[in-house]
Amino acid sequence: MIKLFQFAPAFGLPNASPFCMKMETYLRMVGLPFELVNSGDVFKAPKHKLPYIDDDGVVVADTSFIIDYLKGRYGDPLDATLTARERALATAFQRLIEENLYWAVVHSRWIEDAGWARTKEAFFGAMPPPLRWFVPTLARRGLRAEMRGHGMGRHSAAEIHTIGRRDLTAIADFLAEKPFMLGEQPTSLDATAHAFLANLIWAPVDSSLQRHAQERPTLEAYCQRMKARYFA
Ligand SMILES: N[C@@H](CCC(=O)N[C@@H](CS)C(=O)NCC(=O)O)C(=O)O
């Protein structure tokens, strides 16, 4: 049985970590049986990030490598028939969402004061003192350093909003009226798109990015479609 090690759910979502939610979405999409382990323990994770899986002793970290592993071991019902052009588009949108938009969302949750108040309460509210007094500050400092290392953290808040809104516009324009990102049938790109968009649109964190996404009804309709199909 596949064990999926992730953070505990928060914000009323399957997971407030878009990467953890992506992994659960993918497992549901391909219909593989799995068990959720809400350990939240990044120190036990091979790359000190969540999620990772343990598949009867085979431990794999990073959602892309996990999906590669699952495709190799259990087959590839979602992406096997994609053309080279569709694969290229999927890779490009995956990078846009996971490597760029993600950091703009991190900024809205961890750096902007209003978002930080919600994040702190949701992620650390149940933590006992004295941990609750210093762990949130250390975690926020760590995220600030990561954002700076990535480069997103070197921009002003207004510039980060511009970057994030541009990504969301690109996703909305590309999705347009299609039911799924690449057309009539769902693919693994939809695990990424759904997890990251739901984490933006449905998390109780008001931000310029959230409003921009909510103003594009096709994005919410898409999330509702994915939720009804895979999380009913
Ligand atoms: N590329 C990784 C990214 C995973 C990731 O960034 N996970 C975040 C949560 S959304 C994490 O574990 N952060 C903990 C930390 O940075 O200490 C993947 O695809 O799995």
Short mmCIF file of C-alpha atoms and ligand atoms in Angstrom, two decimals:
data_model
loop_
_atom_site.label_atom_id
_atom_site.label_comp_id
_atom_site.label_asym_id
_atom_site.label_seq_id
_atom_site.Cartn_x
_atom_site.Cartn_y
_atom_site.Cartn_z
CA MET A 1 0.00 0.00 0.00
CA ILE A 2 1.29 3.46 -0.91
CA LYS A 3 1.72 5.73 2.11
CA LEU A 4 1.58 9.44 1.32
CA PHE A 5 3.44 11.51 3.91
CA GLN A 6 2.09 15.03 3.99
CA PHE A 7 1.09 17.97 6.19
CA ALA A 8 -2.17 17.76 8.13
CA PRO A 9 -5.09 19.29 6.20
CA ALA A 10 -5.86 22.97 6.87
CA PHE A 11 -7.87 25.85 5.41
CA GLY A 12 -10.77 23.45 4.73
CA LEU A 13 -8.82 21.93 1.83
CA PRO A 14 -7.61 18.35 1.35
CA ASN A 15 -4.23 19.96 1.97
CA ALA A 16 -3.03 23.54 2.40
CA SER A 17 0.25 22.50 0.80
CA PRO A 18 -0.46 22.60 -2.93
CA PHE A 19 2.24 19.99 -3.55
CA CYS A 20 0.67 17.57 -1.04
CA MET A 21 -2.76 18.20 -2.55
CA LYS A 22 -1.33 17.65 -6.05
CA MET A 23 -0.05 14.24 -4.99
CA GLU A 24 -3.34 13.18 -3.42
CA THR A 25 -5.20 14.45 -6.49
CA TYR A 26 -2.96 12.42 -8.79
CA LEU A 27 -3.44 9.23 -6.72
CA ARG A 28 -7.20 9.73 -6.82
CA MET A 29 -7.13 10.43 -10.56
CA VAL A 30 -5.33 7.16 -11.34
CA GLY A 31 -7.33 5.18 -8.78
CA LEU A 32 -4.39 3.74 -6.86
CA PRO A 33 -5.11 2.77 -3.24
CA PHE A 34 -3.18 4.86 -0.72
CA GLU A 35 -3.01 5.80 2.92
CA LEU A 36 -2.51 9.38 4.12
CA VAL A 37 0.06 9.92 6.86
CA ASN A 38 -0.37 13.46 8.17
CA SER A 39 3.00 13.52 9.89
CA GLY A 40 3.98 17.01 8.82
CA ASP A 41 7.55 15.98 9.62
CA VAL A 42 9.86 17.56 7.06
CA PHE A 43 12.93 16.35 8.96
CA LYS A 44 12.07 12.71 8.19
CA ALA A 45 11.45 13.56 4.52
CA PRO A 46 14.33 12.57 2.20
CA LYS A 47 14.61 16.10 0.78
CA HIS A 48 13.22 17.85 3.87
CA LYS A 49 10.10 18.79 1.94
CA LEU A 50 6.66 17.19 1.77
CA PRO A 51 5.13 15.17 0.28
CA TYR A 52 6.97 11.90 -0.16
CA ILE A 53 5.72 8.34 -0.52
CA ASP A 54 6.66 4.95 0.86
CA ASP A 55 5.47 2.21 -1.45
CA ASP A 56 6.13 -1.03 0.41
CA GLY A 57 9.64 0.13 1.28
CA VAL A 58 10.39 2.18 -1.84
CA VAL A 59 10.69 5.79 -0.67
CA VAL A 60 10.36 8.52 -3.31
CA ALA A 61 10.38 12.30 -2.74
CA ASP A 62 9.23 15.20 -4.95
CA THR A 63 5.86 15.04 -6.70
CA SER A 64 7.34 14.90 -10.22
CA PHE A 65 9.64 12.01 -9.35
CA ILE A 66 6.84 10.29 -7.44
CA ILE A 67 4.59 10.50 -10.51
CA ASP A 68 7.43 9.19 -12.73
CA TYR A 69 7.87 6.28 -10.32
CA LEU A 70 4.14 5.52 -10.18
CA LYS A 71 3.88 5.63 -13.98
CA GLY A 72 6.79 3.20 -14.28
CA ARG A 73 5.45 0.79 -11.67
CA TYR A 74 1.66 0.94 -12.17
CA GLY A 75 1.16 2.34 -15.68
CA ASP A 76 0.22 5.71 -17.05
CA PRO A 77 -3.52 5.97 -17.66
CA LEU A 78 -3.53 9.80 -17.81
CA ASP A 79 -0.62 10.81 -20.03
CA ALA A 80 0.29 7.78 -22.14
CA THR A 81 -1.39 9.03 -25.32
CA LEU A 82 -0.27 12.67 -25.16
CA THR A 83 1.49 14.05 -28.22
CA ALA A 84 4.95 15.63 -27.97
CA ARG A 85 3.34 19.07 -28.29
CA GLU A 86 0.91 18.34 -25.45
CA ARG A 87 3.77 17.06 -23.28
CA ALA A 88 5.68 20.26 -23.97
CA LEU A 89 2.67 22.38 -23.00
CA ALA A 90 2.14 20.31 -19.85
CA THR A 91 5.77 20.77 -18.82
CA ALA A 92 5.63 24.51 -19.45
CA PHE A 93 2.41 25.02 -17.47
CA GLN A 94 3.61 22.77 -14.68
CA ARG A 95 6.75 24.91 -14.33
CA LEU A 96 4.72 28.13 -14.47
CA ILE A 97 2.46 26.93 -11.67
CA GLU A 98 4.93 25.07 -9.45
CA GLU A 99 8.08 27.12 -9.88
CA ASN A 100 6.69 30.63 -10.30
CA LEU A 101 3.06 31.12 -9.29
CA TYR A 102 3.70 29.01 -6.17
CA TRP A 103 6.13 31.61 -4.82
CA ALA A 104 3.67 34.45 -5.38
CA VAL A 105 1.12 32.45 -3.36
CA VAL A 106 3.73 31.79 -0.66
CA HIS A 107 4.24 35.55 -0.49
CA SER A 108 0.51 36.15 0.02
CA ARG A 109 0.37 33.55 2.83
CA TRP A 110 3.67 33.96 4.64
CA ILE A 111 4.88 37.50 4.03
CA GLU A 112 1.84 39.76 3.65
CA ASP A 113 0.53 40.59 7.13
CA ALA A 114 -3.14 39.67 6.55
CA GLY A 115 -2.22 36.32 5.00
CA TRP A 116 0.36 35.60 7.69
CA ALA A 117 -2.26 36.04 10.43
CA ARG A 118 -4.39 33.30 8.80
CA THR A 119 -1.42 31.06 8.03
CA LYS A 120 -0.01 31.33 11.54
CA GLU A 121 -3.32 30.41 13.12
CA ALA A 122 -4.05 27.54 10.70
CA PHE A 123 -0.60 25.96 10.71
CA PHE A 124 0.65 26.67 14.22
CA GLY A 125 -2.47 27.46 16.27
CA ALA A 126 -2.62 23.99 17.82
CA MET A 127 1.06 23.95 18.70
CA PRO A 128 1.68 23.94 22.48
CA PRO A 129 3.72 26.65 24.15
CA PRO A 130 6.61 27.34 24.24
CA LEU A 131 6.91 26.03 20.62
CA ARG A 132 4.04 28.27 19.52
CA TRP A 133 5.99 31.33 20.67
CA PHE A 134 8.98 30.90 18.36
CA VAL A 135 8.39 28.19 15.72
CA PRO A 136 6.07 30.37 13.55
CA THR A 137 8.63 33.19 13.49
CA LEU A 138 11.44 30.78 12.57
CA ALA A 139 9.31 29.16 9.85
CA ARG A 140 8.40 32.57 8.42
CA ARG A 141 12.04 33.60 8.45
CA GLY A 142 12.93 30.36 6.58
CA LEU A 143 10.29 31.02 3.91
CA ARG A 144 11.50 34.60 3.52
CA ALA A 145 15.04 33.30 2.92
CA GLU A 146 13.79 30.68 0.42
CA MET A 147 11.85 33.35 -1.46
CA ARG A 148 14.93 35.50 -1.64
CA GLY A 149 16.99 32.55 -2.88
CA HIS A 150 14.41 31.82 -5.56
CA GLY A 151 14.43 35.45 -6.61
CA MET A 152 10.71 36.18 -6.10
CA GLY A 153 11.48 37.61 -2.67
CA ARG A 154 13.65 40.34 -4.18
CA HIS A 155 10.62 42.00 -5.81
CA SER A 156 8.24 44.49 -4.20
CA ALA A 157 4.78 43.28 -3.17
CA ALA A 158 3.25 45.14 -6.13
CA GLU A 159 5.69 43.45 -8.53
CA ILE A 160 4.95 40.01 -7.06
CA HIS A 161 1.22 40.64 -7.54
CA THR A 162 1.86 41.58 -11.17
CA ILE A 163 3.87 38.39 -11.73
CA GLY A 164 1.28 36.16 -10.07
CA ARG A 165 -1.67 37.78 -11.84
CA ARG A 166 0.08 37.32 -15.19
CA ASP A 167 0.47 33.59 -14.48
CA LEU A 168 -3.19 33.29 -13.51
CA THR A 169 -4.29 35.10 -16.66
CA ALA A 170 -2.17 32.71 -18.73
CA ILE A 171 -3.77 29.68 -17.04
CA ALA A 172 -7.30 31.07 -17.48
CA ASP A 173 -6.68 31.98 -21.14
CA PHE A 174 -5.17 28.57 -21.88
CA LEU A 175 -7.91 26.65 -20.07
CA ALA A 176 -10.59 28.82 -21.69
CA GLU A 177 -13.77 26.74 -22.06
CA LYS A 178 -12.03 23.34 -22.06
CA PRO A 179 -13.08 20.95 -19.27
CA PHE A 180 -9.45 20.07 -18.48
CA MET A 181 -6.14 21.79 -19.06
CA LEU A 182 -5.23 19.84 -22.19
CA GLY A 183 -8.72 19.25 -23.54
CA GLU A 184 -11.58 16.83 -23.08
CA GLN A 185 -9.68 14.32 -20.94
CA PRO A 186 -7.89 14.89 -17.62
CA THR A 187 -4.11 14.48 -17.52
CA SER A 188 -1.52 14.68 -14.75
CA LEU A 189 -1.21 18.42 -15.40
CA ASP A 190 -4.70 18.72 -13.91
CA ALA A 191 -3.40 17.35 -10.59
CA THR A 192 -1.07 20.36 -10.45
CA ALA A 193 -3.55 22.92 -11.79
CA HIS A 194 -6.38 21.83 -9.52
CA ALA A 195 -4.28 21.66 -6.35
CA PHE A 196 -2.67 25.06 -6.84
CA LEU A 197 -5.82 26.87 -8.04
CA ALA A 198 -8.00 25.40 -5.26
CA ASN A 199 -5.34 26.46 -2.77
CA LEU A 200 -5.58 29.98 -4.09
CA ILE A 201 -9.32 30.32 -4.71
CA TRP A 202 -10.65 28.44 -1.66
CA ALA A 203 -8.07 29.16 1.05
CA PRO A 204 -9.37 31.82 3.49
CA VAL A 205 -6.53 34.17 2.57
CA ASP A 206 -7.70 37.36 0.91
CA SER A 207 -5.08 38.60 -1.55
CA SER A 208 -4.69 40.38 -4.84
CA LEU A 209 -3.99 36.98 -6.43
CA GLN A 210 -7.07 35.37 -4.95
CA ARG A 211 -9.28 38.18 -6.20
CA HIS A 212 -7.71 37.97 -9.66
CA ALA A 213 -8.43 34.21 -9.80
CA GLN A 214 -11.95 34.62 -8.44
CA GLU A 215 -12.71 37.20 -11.13
CA ARG A 216 -12.14 34.45 -13.73
CA PRO A 217 -15.16 32.14 -13.30
CA THR A 218 -13.74 29.44 -15.56
CA LEU A 219 -11.01 28.82 -12.97
CA GLU A 220 -13.44 28.19 -10.12
CA ALA A 221 -15.70 26.10 -12.40
CA TYR A 222 -12.64 24.03 -13.28
CA CYS A 223 -11.83 23.46 -9.59
CA GLN A 224 -15.45 22.51 -8.88
CA ARG A 225 -15.32 20.03 -11.80
CA MET A 226 -12.15 18.41 -10.49
CA LYS A 227 -13.48 18.32 -6.94
CA ALA A 228 -16.77 16.70 -7.99
CA ARG A 229 -14.94 14.12 -10.08
CA TYR A 230 -12.16 13.14 -7.67
CA PHE A 231 -13.05 14.30 -4.16
CA ALA A 232 -16.80 13.60 -4.00
N1 LIG B 1 9.36 20.14 -5.80
C1 LIG B 1 8.74 19.63 -4.59
C2 LIG B 1 8.22 20.79 -3.76
C3 LIG B 1 7.64 20.37 -2.42
C4 LIG B 1 7.48 21.56 -1.48
O1 LIG B 1 7.90 22.68 -1.77
N2 LIG B 1 6.86 21.31 -0.33
C5 LIG B 1 6.72 22.34 0.67
C6 LIG B 1 5.25 22.46 1.11
S1 LIG B 1 4.20 23.11 -0.14
C7 LIG B 1 7.52 21.97 1.92
O2 LIG B 1 7.59 20.82 2.30
N3 LIG B 1 8.11 22.97 2.57
C8 LIG B 1 8.80 22.75 3.80
C9 LIG B 1 10.06 23.52 3.89
O3 LIG B 1 10.46 24.16 2.89
O4 LIG B 1 10.65 23.48 4.96
C10 LIG B 1 7.63 18.66 -4.99
O5 LIG B 1 7.19 18.67 -6.15
O6 LIG B 1 7.27 17.81 -4.17
#
